[in-house]
PDB file of C-alpha atoms in Angstrom:
ATOM      1  CA  MET A1375      89.267  80.805 115.024  1.00 52.00           C
ATOM      2  CA  ARG A1376      86.905  83.132 116.922  1.00 52.00           C
ATOM      3  CA  LEU A1377      88.905  86.187 115.842  1.00 44.00           C
ATOM      4  CA  VAL A1378      88.764  85.090 112.201  1.00 44.00           C
ATOM      5  CA  PHE A1379      84.996  84.600 112.421  1.00 48.00           C
ATOM      6  CA  LEU A1380      84.528  88.058 113.977  1.00 46.00           C
ATOM      7  CA  PHE A1381      86.685  89.580 111.235  1.00 44.00           C
ATOM      8  CA  ILE A1382      84.528  87.976 108.527  1.00 47.00           C
ATOM      9  CA  VAL A1383      81.334  89.240 110.162  1.00 48.00           C
ATOM     10  CA  PHE A1384      82.742  92.764 110.502  1.00 45.00           C
ATOM     11  CA  PHE A1385      84.005  92.753 106.912  1.00 44.00           C
ATOM     12  CA  SER A1386      80.641  91.568 105.611  1.00 44.00           C
ATOM     13  CA  PHE A1387      78.536  94.204 107.324  1.00 45.00           C
ATOM     14  CA  ALA A1388      81.037  96.971 106.630  1.00 42.00           C
ATOM     15  CA  PHE A1389      80.581  96.465 102.876  1.00 43.00           C
ATOM     16  CA  ALA A1390      76.989  95.233 102.794  1.00 40.00           C
ATOM     17  CA  LYS A1391      75.820  98.327 100.903  1.00 39.00           C
ATOM     18  CA  ALA A1392      78.401  98.004  98.190  1.00 37.00           C
ATOM     19  CA  GLN A1393      77.919  94.535  96.703  1.00 47.00           C
ATOM     20  CA  THR A1394      76.200  91.179  97.183  1.00 86.00           C
ATOM     21  CA  TYR A1395      77.575  88.927  99.899  1.00 93.00           C
ATOM     22  CA  GLU A1396      76.738  85.511 101.308  1.00 96.00           C
ATOM     23  CA  LEU A1397      77.442  84.314 104.830  1.00 97.00           C
ATOM     24  CA  GLY A1398      76.549  80.872 106.118  1.00 98.00           C
ATOM     25  CA  ILE A1399      77.522  77.426 107.367  1.00 98.00           C
ATOM     26  CA  PHE A1400      79.016  74.230 105.975  1.00 98.00           C
ATOM     27  CA  ALA A1401      78.138  70.804 107.372  1.00 98.00           C
ATOM     28  CA  GLY A1402      79.247  67.440 106.062  1.00 97.00           C
ATOM     29  CA  THR A1403      81.705  64.578 106.326  1.00 97.00           C
ATOM     30  CA  SER A1404      85.464  64.129 105.981  1.00 97.00           C
ATOM     31  CA  ASN A1405      87.973  61.437 105.079  1.00 96.00           C
ATOM     32  CA  VAL A1406      91.643  60.967 104.234  1.00 96.00           C
ATOM     33  CA  VAL A1407      92.804  59.186 101.075  1.00 95.00           C
ATOM     34  CA  GLY A1408      96.094  57.663 102.195  1.00 94.00           C
ATOM     35  CA  ASP A1409      97.888  54.519 103.318  1.00 95.00           C
ATOM     36  CA  VAL A1410      95.842  53.754 106.445  1.00 96.00           C
ATOM     37  CA  GLY A1411      92.146  52.994 106.603  1.00 94.00           C
ATOM     38  CA  SER A1412      89.554  52.472 103.907  1.00 93.00           C
ATOM     39  CA  THR A1413      90.572  52.547 100.260  1.00 90.00           C
ATOM     40  CA  GLN A1414      87.338  54.362  99.310  1.00 91.00           C
ATOM     41  CA  TYR A1415      87.880  57.877  97.937  1.00 91.00           C
ATOM     42  CA  ILE A1416      84.667  59.262  99.417  1.00 90.00           C
ATOM     43  CA  GLN A1417      83.319  58.218 102.831  1.00 88.00           C
ATOM     44  CA  PHE A1418      80.542  59.494 105.056  1.00 85.00           C
ATOM     45  CA  ASN A1419      81.794  58.503 108.502  1.00 80.00           C
ATOM     46  CA  ASP A1420      83.306  61.589 110.139  1.00 91.00           C
ATOM     47  CA  VAL A1421      81.996  65.082 110.829  1.00 95.00           C
ATOM     48  CA  ALA A1422      83.117  68.372 109.247  1.00 97.00           C
ATOM     49  CA  ILE A1423      81.540  71.724 110.102  1.00 98.00           C
ATOM     50  CA  GLY A1424      82.459  75.342 109.467  1.00 98.00           C
ATOM     51  CA  GLY A1425      81.613  78.724 108.001  1.00 98.00           C
ATOM     52  CA  VAL A1426      81.589  80.139 104.473  1.00 98.00           C
ATOM     53  CA  PHE A1427      81.705  83.695 103.122  1.00 98.00           C
ATOM     54  CA  LYS A1428      81.228  84.691  99.457  1.00 97.00           C
ATOM     55  CA  TRP A1429      81.501  87.896  97.483  1.00 94.00           C
ATOM     56  CA  ASN A1430      79.491  87.484  94.273  1.00 92.00           C
ATOM     57  CA  ARG A1431      81.647  89.666  92.072  1.00 90.00           C
ATOM     58  CA  SER A1432      79.999  88.788  88.729  1.00 90.00           C
ATOM     59  CA  PRO A1433      77.213  86.520  87.456  1.00 91.00           C
ATOM     60  CA  ARG A1434      79.851  83.849  86.760  1.00 93.00           C
ATOM     61  CA  HIS A1435      82.344  84.033  89.637  1.00 94.00           C
ATOM     62  CA  SER A1436      82.615  84.706  93.358  1.00 96.00           C
ATOM     63  CA  PHE A1437      85.472  85.183  95.778  1.00 97.00           C
ATOM     64  CA  ARG A1438      85.053  82.677  98.589  1.00 98.00           C
ATOM     65  CA  ALA A1439      86.565  82.013 102.026  1.00 98.00           C
ATOM     66  CA  THR A1440      85.875  79.070 104.347  1.00 98.00           C
ATOM     67  CA  ILE A1441      86.941  77.820 107.746  1.00 98.00           C
ATOM     68  CA  ILE A1442      86.208  74.155 108.483  1.00 98.00           C
ATOM     69  CA  SER A1443      86.916  71.948 111.487  1.00 98.00           C
ATOM     70  CA  ALA A1444      86.829  68.212 110.787  1.00 97.00           C
ATOM     71  CA  ASN A1445      87.344  64.942 112.588  1.00 96.00           C
ATOM     72  CA  MET A1446      89.806  62.800 110.605  1.00 96.00           C
ATOM     73  CA  VAL A1447      89.626  59.075 111.353  1.00 95.00           C
ATOM     74  CA  GLY A1448      91.319  56.149 109.628  1.00 95.00           C
ATOM     75  CA  ASP A1449      91.020  52.486 110.591  1.00 95.00           C
ATOM     76  CA  ASP A1450      92.546  49.587 108.670  1.00 95.00           C
ATOM     77  CA  ASN A1451      89.672  47.378 109.804  1.00 94.00           C
ATOM     78  CA  ASP A1452      87.383  49.432 107.520  1.00 92.00           C
ATOM     79  CA  SER A1453      89.457  48.543 104.452  1.00 92.00           C
ATOM     80  CA  ASP A1454      88.652  45.979 101.759  1.00 88.00           C
ATOM     81  CA  ASP A1455      92.403  45.397 101.453  1.00 91.00           C
ATOM     82  CA  ILE A1456      93.262  42.209 103.386  1.00 93.00           C
ATOM     83  CA  SER A1457      96.821  43.383 104.130  1.00 92.00           C
ATOM     84  CA  ARG A1458      95.513  46.572 105.733  1.00 94.00           C
ATOM     85  CA  ASP A1459      92.906  44.673 107.696  1.00 92.00           C
ATOM     86  CA  LEU A1460      95.583  42.358 109.125  1.00 92.00           C
ATOM     87  CA  ARG A1461      97.872  45.305 109.925  1.00 94.00           C
ATOM     88  CA  GLY A1462      95.177  46.973 112.053  1.00 93.00           C
ATOM     89  CA  LEU A1463      96.483  50.551 112.307  1.00 96.00           C
ATOM     90  CA  ASN A1464      94.232  53.496 113.159  1.00 95.00           C
ATOM     91  CA  TYR A1465      94.349  57.226 113.910  1.00 96.00           C
ATOM     92  CA  ASP A1466      91.917  59.895 115.106  1.00 96.00           C
ATOM     93  CA  TYR A1467      92.543  63.651 115.178  1.00 97.00           C
ATOM     94  CA  THR A1468      90.987  67.048 114.466  1.00 97.00           C
ATOM     95  CA  MET A1469      91.945  69.134 111.428  1.00 98.00           C
ATOM     96  CA  LEU A1470      91.326  72.878 111.050  1.00 98.00           C
ATOM     97  CA  GLU A1471      91.229  74.206 107.489  1.00 98.00           C
ATOM     98  CA  ALA A1472      91.140  77.764 106.111  1.00 98.00           C
ATOM     99  CA  SER A1473      90.698  78.313 102.371  1.00 98.00           C
ATOM    100  CA  VAL A1474      90.406  81.247  99.967  1.00 98.00           C
ATOM    101  CA  GLY A1475      89.799  81.149  96.232  1.00 98.00           C
ATOM    102  CA  ILE A1476      87.386  81.599  93.328  1.00 98.00           C
ATOM    103  CA  GLU A1477      84.078  79.862  92.749  1.00 98.00           C
ATOM    104  CA  TYR A1478      83.123  79.673  89.058  1.00 97.00           C
ATOM    105  CA  THR A1479      79.504  78.978  88.031  1.00 97.00           C
ATOM    106  CA  PHE A1480      78.667  77.148  84.800  1.00 97.00           C
ATOM    107  CA  TRP A1481      75.569  79.312  84.269  1.00 95.00           C
ATOM    108  CA  ASP A1482      74.826  82.915  85.195  1.00 94.00           C
ATOM    109  CA  TRP A1483      74.055  83.331  88.896  1.00 90.00           C
ATOM    110  CA  GLU A1484      71.740  86.336  89.153  1.00 85.00           C
ATOM    111  CA  LEU A1485      70.138  86.588  92.574  1.00 80.00           C
ATOM    112  CA  TYR A1486      68.323  89.836  91.647  1.00 77.00           C
ATOM    113  CA  SER A1487      66.626  88.502  88.530  1.00 77.00           C
ATOM    114  CA  GLY A1488      63.454  87.597  90.414  1.00 75.00           C
ATOM    115  CA  ARG A1489      63.668  84.012  89.115  1.00 85.00           C
ATOM    116  CA  PRO A1490      64.740  80.835  90.968  1.00 91.00           C
ATOM    117  CA  GLN A1491      68.445  80.201  90.434  1.00 92.00           C
ATOM    118  CA  PHE A1492      70.271  76.895  89.910  1.00 96.00           C
ATOM    119  CA  THR A1493      73.786  76.171  88.648  1.00 97.00           C
ATOM    120  CA  PRO A1494      76.704  73.743  88.967  1.00 98.00           C
ATOM    121  CA  TYR A1495      79.997  75.297  90.089  1.00 98.00           C
ATOM    122  CA  LEU A1496      83.707  74.667  90.509  1.00 98.00           C
ATOM    123  CA  TYR A1497      85.923  76.060  93.259  1.00 98.00           C
ATOM    124  CA  THR A1498      89.686  76.192  93.588  1.00 98.00           C
ATOM    125  CA  GLY A1499      92.214  78.324  95.413  1.00 98.00           C
ATOM    126  CA  LEU A1500      94.691  77.848  98.244  1.00 98.00           C
ATOM    127  CA  THR A1501      94.116  76.004 101.501  1.00 98.00           C
ATOM    128  CA  ALA A1502      96.050  75.923 104.759  1.00 98.00           C
ATOM    129  CA  PHE A1503      95.304  73.178 107.262  1.00 98.00           C
ATOM    130  CA  HIS A1504      96.492  72.399 110.786  1.00 98.00           C
ATOM    131  CA  TYR A1505      96.645  68.795 111.951  1.00 97.00           C
ATOM    132  CA  GLU A1506      98.330  66.346 114.325  1.00 96.00           C
ATOM    133  CA  LEU A1507     101.372  64.240 113.397  1.00 96.00           C
ATOM    134  CA  PHE A1508     101.573  60.491 113.964  1.00 95.00           C
ATOM    135  CA  ALA A1509     104.289  57.824 113.770  1.00 94.00           C
ATOM    136  CA  LEU A1510     104.627  54.144 114.652  1.00 94.00           C
ATOM    137  CA  ASN A1511     105.711  53.469 118.227  1.00 93.00           C
ATOM    138  CA  ASN A1512     107.499  50.455 119.752  1.00 90.00           C
ATOM    139  CA  THR A1513     104.286  48.430 119.781  1.00 92.00           C
ATOM    140  CA  ASN A1514     103.574  49.136 116.082  1.00 91.00           C
ATOM    141  CA  GLU A1515     100.706  51.469 116.836  1.00 94.00           C
ATOM    142  CA  LEU A1516     100.280  55.001 115.519  1.00 95.00           C
ATOM    143  CA  GLU A1517     101.092  57.546 118.207  1.00 94.00           C
ATOM    144  CA  GLU A1518     100.862  61.351 118.132  1.00 94.00           C
ATOM    145  CA  TYR A1519     104.194  63.174 118.383  1.00 94.00           C
ATOM    146  CA  GLY A1520     103.363  66.772 117.392  1.00 94.00           C
ATOM    147  CA  GLU A1521     101.344  69.027 115.123  1.00 95.00           C
ATOM    148  CA  THR A1522     101.975  71.178 112.072  1.00 96.00           C
ATOM    149  CA  THR A1523     100.437  73.308 109.330  1.00 97.00           C
ATOM    150  CA  ASP A1524     100.605  72.491 105.614  1.00 97.00           C
ATOM    151  CA  ILE A1525      99.030  73.749 102.391  1.00 98.00           C
ATOM    152  CA  ALA A1526      96.786  72.070  99.831  1.00 98.00           C
ATOM    153  CA  VAL A1527      95.057  72.803  96.534  1.00 98.00           C
ATOM    154  CA  PRO A1528      91.263  72.295  96.680  1.00 98.00           C
ATOM    155  CA  ILE A1529      89.259  70.978  93.726  1.00 98.00           C
ATOM    156  CA  ILE A1530      85.556  71.241  94.562  1.00 98.00           C
ATOM    157  CA  PHE A1531      82.493  70.491  92.456  1.00 98.00           C
ATOM    158  CA  GLY A1532      78.999  71.394  93.583  1.00 98.00           C
ATOM    159  CA  VAL A1533      75.511  72.512  92.676  1.00 98.00           C
ATOM    160  CA  LYS A1534      73.583  75.377  94.278  1.00 98.00           C
ATOM    161  CA  MET A1535      70.065  76.758  94.168  1.00 97.00           C
ATOM    162  CA  SER A1536      68.112  79.631  95.660  1.00 95.00           C
ATOM    163  CA  LEU A1537      65.549  78.513  98.235  1.00 95.00           C
ATOM    164  CA  THR A1538      64.288  82.077  98.683  1.00 92.00           C
ATOM    165  CA  PRO A1539      65.609  85.454  97.461  1.00 86.00           C
ATOM    166  CA  LYS A1540      67.838  85.443 100.572  1.00 92.00           C
ATOM    167  CA  LEU A1541      68.684  81.756 101.236  1.00 95.00           C
ATOM    168  CA  ILE A1542      71.032  79.665  99.082  1.00 97.00           C
ATOM    169  CA  LEU A1543      71.457  75.884  99.441  1.00 98.00           C
ATOM    170  CA  ALA A1544      74.429  74.057  97.894  1.00 98.00           C
ATOM    171  CA  ALA A1545      75.780  70.501  97.891  1.00 98.00           C
ATOM    172  CA  GLU A1546      79.433  69.826  97.087  1.00 98.00           C
ATOM    173  CA  ILE A1547      82.237  67.273  97.085  1.00 97.00           C
ATOM    174  CA  GLY A1548      85.760  68.609  97.376  1.00 97.00           C
ATOM    175  CA  ALA A1549      89.136  66.865  97.220  1.00 98.00           C
ATOM    176  CA  ARG A1550      92.240  68.584  98.571  1.00 98.00           C
ATOM    177  CA  TYR A1551      95.635  67.644  97.140  1.00 98.00           C
ATOM    178  CA  THR A1552      98.228  68.092  99.886  1.00 98.00           C
ATOM    179  CA  PHE A1553     101.999  68.436  99.798  1.00 96.00           C
ATOM    180  CA  THR A1554     102.526  65.871 102.542  1.00 95.00           C
ATOM    181  CA  ASP A1555     102.368  62.080 102.774  1.00 95.00           C
ATOM    182  CA  ASN A1556     101.770  62.047 106.523  1.00 94.00           C
ATOM    183  CA  LEU A1557      98.073  62.737 107.088  1.00 96.00           C
ATOM    184  CA  ASP A1558      97.891  59.096 108.227  1.00 95.00           C
ATOM    185  CA  GLY A1559     101.249  58.622 109.983  1.00 94.00           C
ATOM    186  CA  SER A1560     102.776  56.665 107.089  1.00 94.00           C
ATOM    187  CA  SER A1561     105.617  59.108 106.400  1.00 93.00           C
ATOM    188  CA  PRO A1562     106.625  60.862 109.665  1.00 92.00           C
ATOM    189  CA  VAL A1563     108.917  63.882 109.470  1.00 86.00           C
ATOM    190  CA  ARG A1564     111.183  66.044 111.661  1.00 82.00           C
ATOM    191  CA  SER A1565     113.703  63.329 112.579  1.00 75.00           C
ATOM    192  CA  LYS A1566     116.050  60.954 110.736  1.00 68.00           C
ATOM    193  CA  ASP A1567     114.994  58.320 113.261  1.00 79.00           C
ATOM    194  CA  PHE A1568     111.609  58.293 111.510  1.00 86.00           C
ATOM    195  CA  ASP A1569     113.040  57.076 108.192  1.00 86.00           C
ATOM    196  CA  ASN A1570     112.725  53.429 109.259  1.00 88.00           C
ATOM    197  CA  LEU A1571     109.105  53.981 110.320  1.00 92.00           C
ATOM    198  CA  LYS A1572     107.789  54.917 106.899  1.00 92.00           C
ATOM    199  CA  PHE A1573     105.427  52.551 105.133  1.00 92.00           C
ATOM    200  CA  GLY A1574     102.915  52.400 102.302  1.00 89.00           C
ATOM    201  CA  ASN A1575     103.290  54.154  98.954  1.00 88.00           C
ATOM    202  CA  LEU A1576     106.015  56.741  99.515  1.00 86.00           C
ATOM    203  CA  ASN A1577     105.710  58.165  95.988  1.00 88.00           C
ATOM    204  CA  ASN A1578     102.221  59.671  96.393  1.00 91.00           C
ATOM    205  CA  ASN A1579     101.093  62.479  98.665  1.00 95.00           C
ATOM    206  CA  ASP A1580      97.865  62.194 100.628  1.00 97.00           C
ATOM    207  CA  TRP A1581      94.497  63.707  99.741  1.00 97.00           C
ATOM    208  CA  TYR A1582      91.570  64.518 101.974  1.00 97.00           C
ATOM    209  CA  VAL A1583      87.925  65.034 101.053  1.00 97.00           C
ATOM    210  CA  PHE A1584      85.072  67.095 102.482  1.00 97.00           C
ATOM    211  CA  SER A1585      81.545  66.298 101.279  1.00 97.00           C
ATOM    212  CA  GLY A1586      78.557  68.279 102.476  1.00 97.00           C
ATOM    213  CA  VAL A1587      76.105  71.116 102.124  1.00 98.00           C
ATOM    214  CA  THR A1588      76.214  74.876 102.649  1.00 98.00           C
ATOM    215  CA  LEU A1589      73.369  77.158 103.622  1.00 98.00           C
ATOM    216  CA  THR A1590      74.076  80.861 103.125  1.00 97.00           C
ATOM    217  CA  TYR A1591      72.199  84.118 103.630  1.00 96.00           C
ATOM    218  CA  THR A1592      72.701  86.773 100.956  1.00 93.00           C
ATOM    219  CA  PHE A1593      72.532  90.511 101.576  1.00 89.00           C
ATOM    220  CA  GLY A1594      73.559  93.847 100.053  1.00 78.00           C
ATOM    221  CA  ARG A1595      72.148  95.923  97.208  1.00 69.00           C
ATOM    222  CA  LYS A1596      72.174  94.854  93.569  1.00 64.00           C
ATOM    223  CA  PRO A1597      75.858  94.705  92.548  1.00 57.00           C
ATOM    224  CA  CYS A1598      77.524  96.658  89.779  1.00 59.00           C
ATOM    225  CA  TYR A1599      79.737  94.391  87.700  1.00 55.00           C
ATOM    226  CA  CYS A1600      81.030  97.062  85.355  1.00 55.00           C
ATOM    227  CA  ASN A1601      84.396  97.596  87.082  1.00 52.00           C
ATOM    228  CA  PHE A1602      85.567  93.965  87.302  1.00 51.00           C
TER     229      PHE A1602
END
């Protein structure tokens, strides 16, 4: 993760004279939408923090990259579902996510206009995330048995505004559709012995959600949008 961060910093300053860039932090909360824990789609219990880099390539779109580390916790005792509450399963692990894609603004985003800027935006792209694997053990508790990396498709909605000509504040909620059903240990993989340990809805993959704010610093000369 340190090498990736250093690469982003080097890349940013190497091209700072060519276009407009943003570099900053993300801070917020995280939760899994799966078969263990609360049935709420958005929760504010666990911490997610990371870095964000943007290349504002036109007044309506930016290329964006993020790296986020998040604590993922699920506890059946937090659920309104009586069957989950009686079951009493729980998990706790750290997820590391890296994402690249395009951020599209609903209104023109012109940092060099001299006027305060505000716009809603949508972001999508491709996400890779690394996480720990869980499965039921002999005492019917979720137990870690390994780790893996999977991919997801992010769908993020947010709003952003310029605090100063150099500082940008944004608030966003982003769901990630994954291609696995085992973010919560309900569908363990890698062994046929795990087939009897699966539970919950086996027809739907899991989602996870990051909700939070970003604060970025923008730099570089006024961009030329004529070539792209």
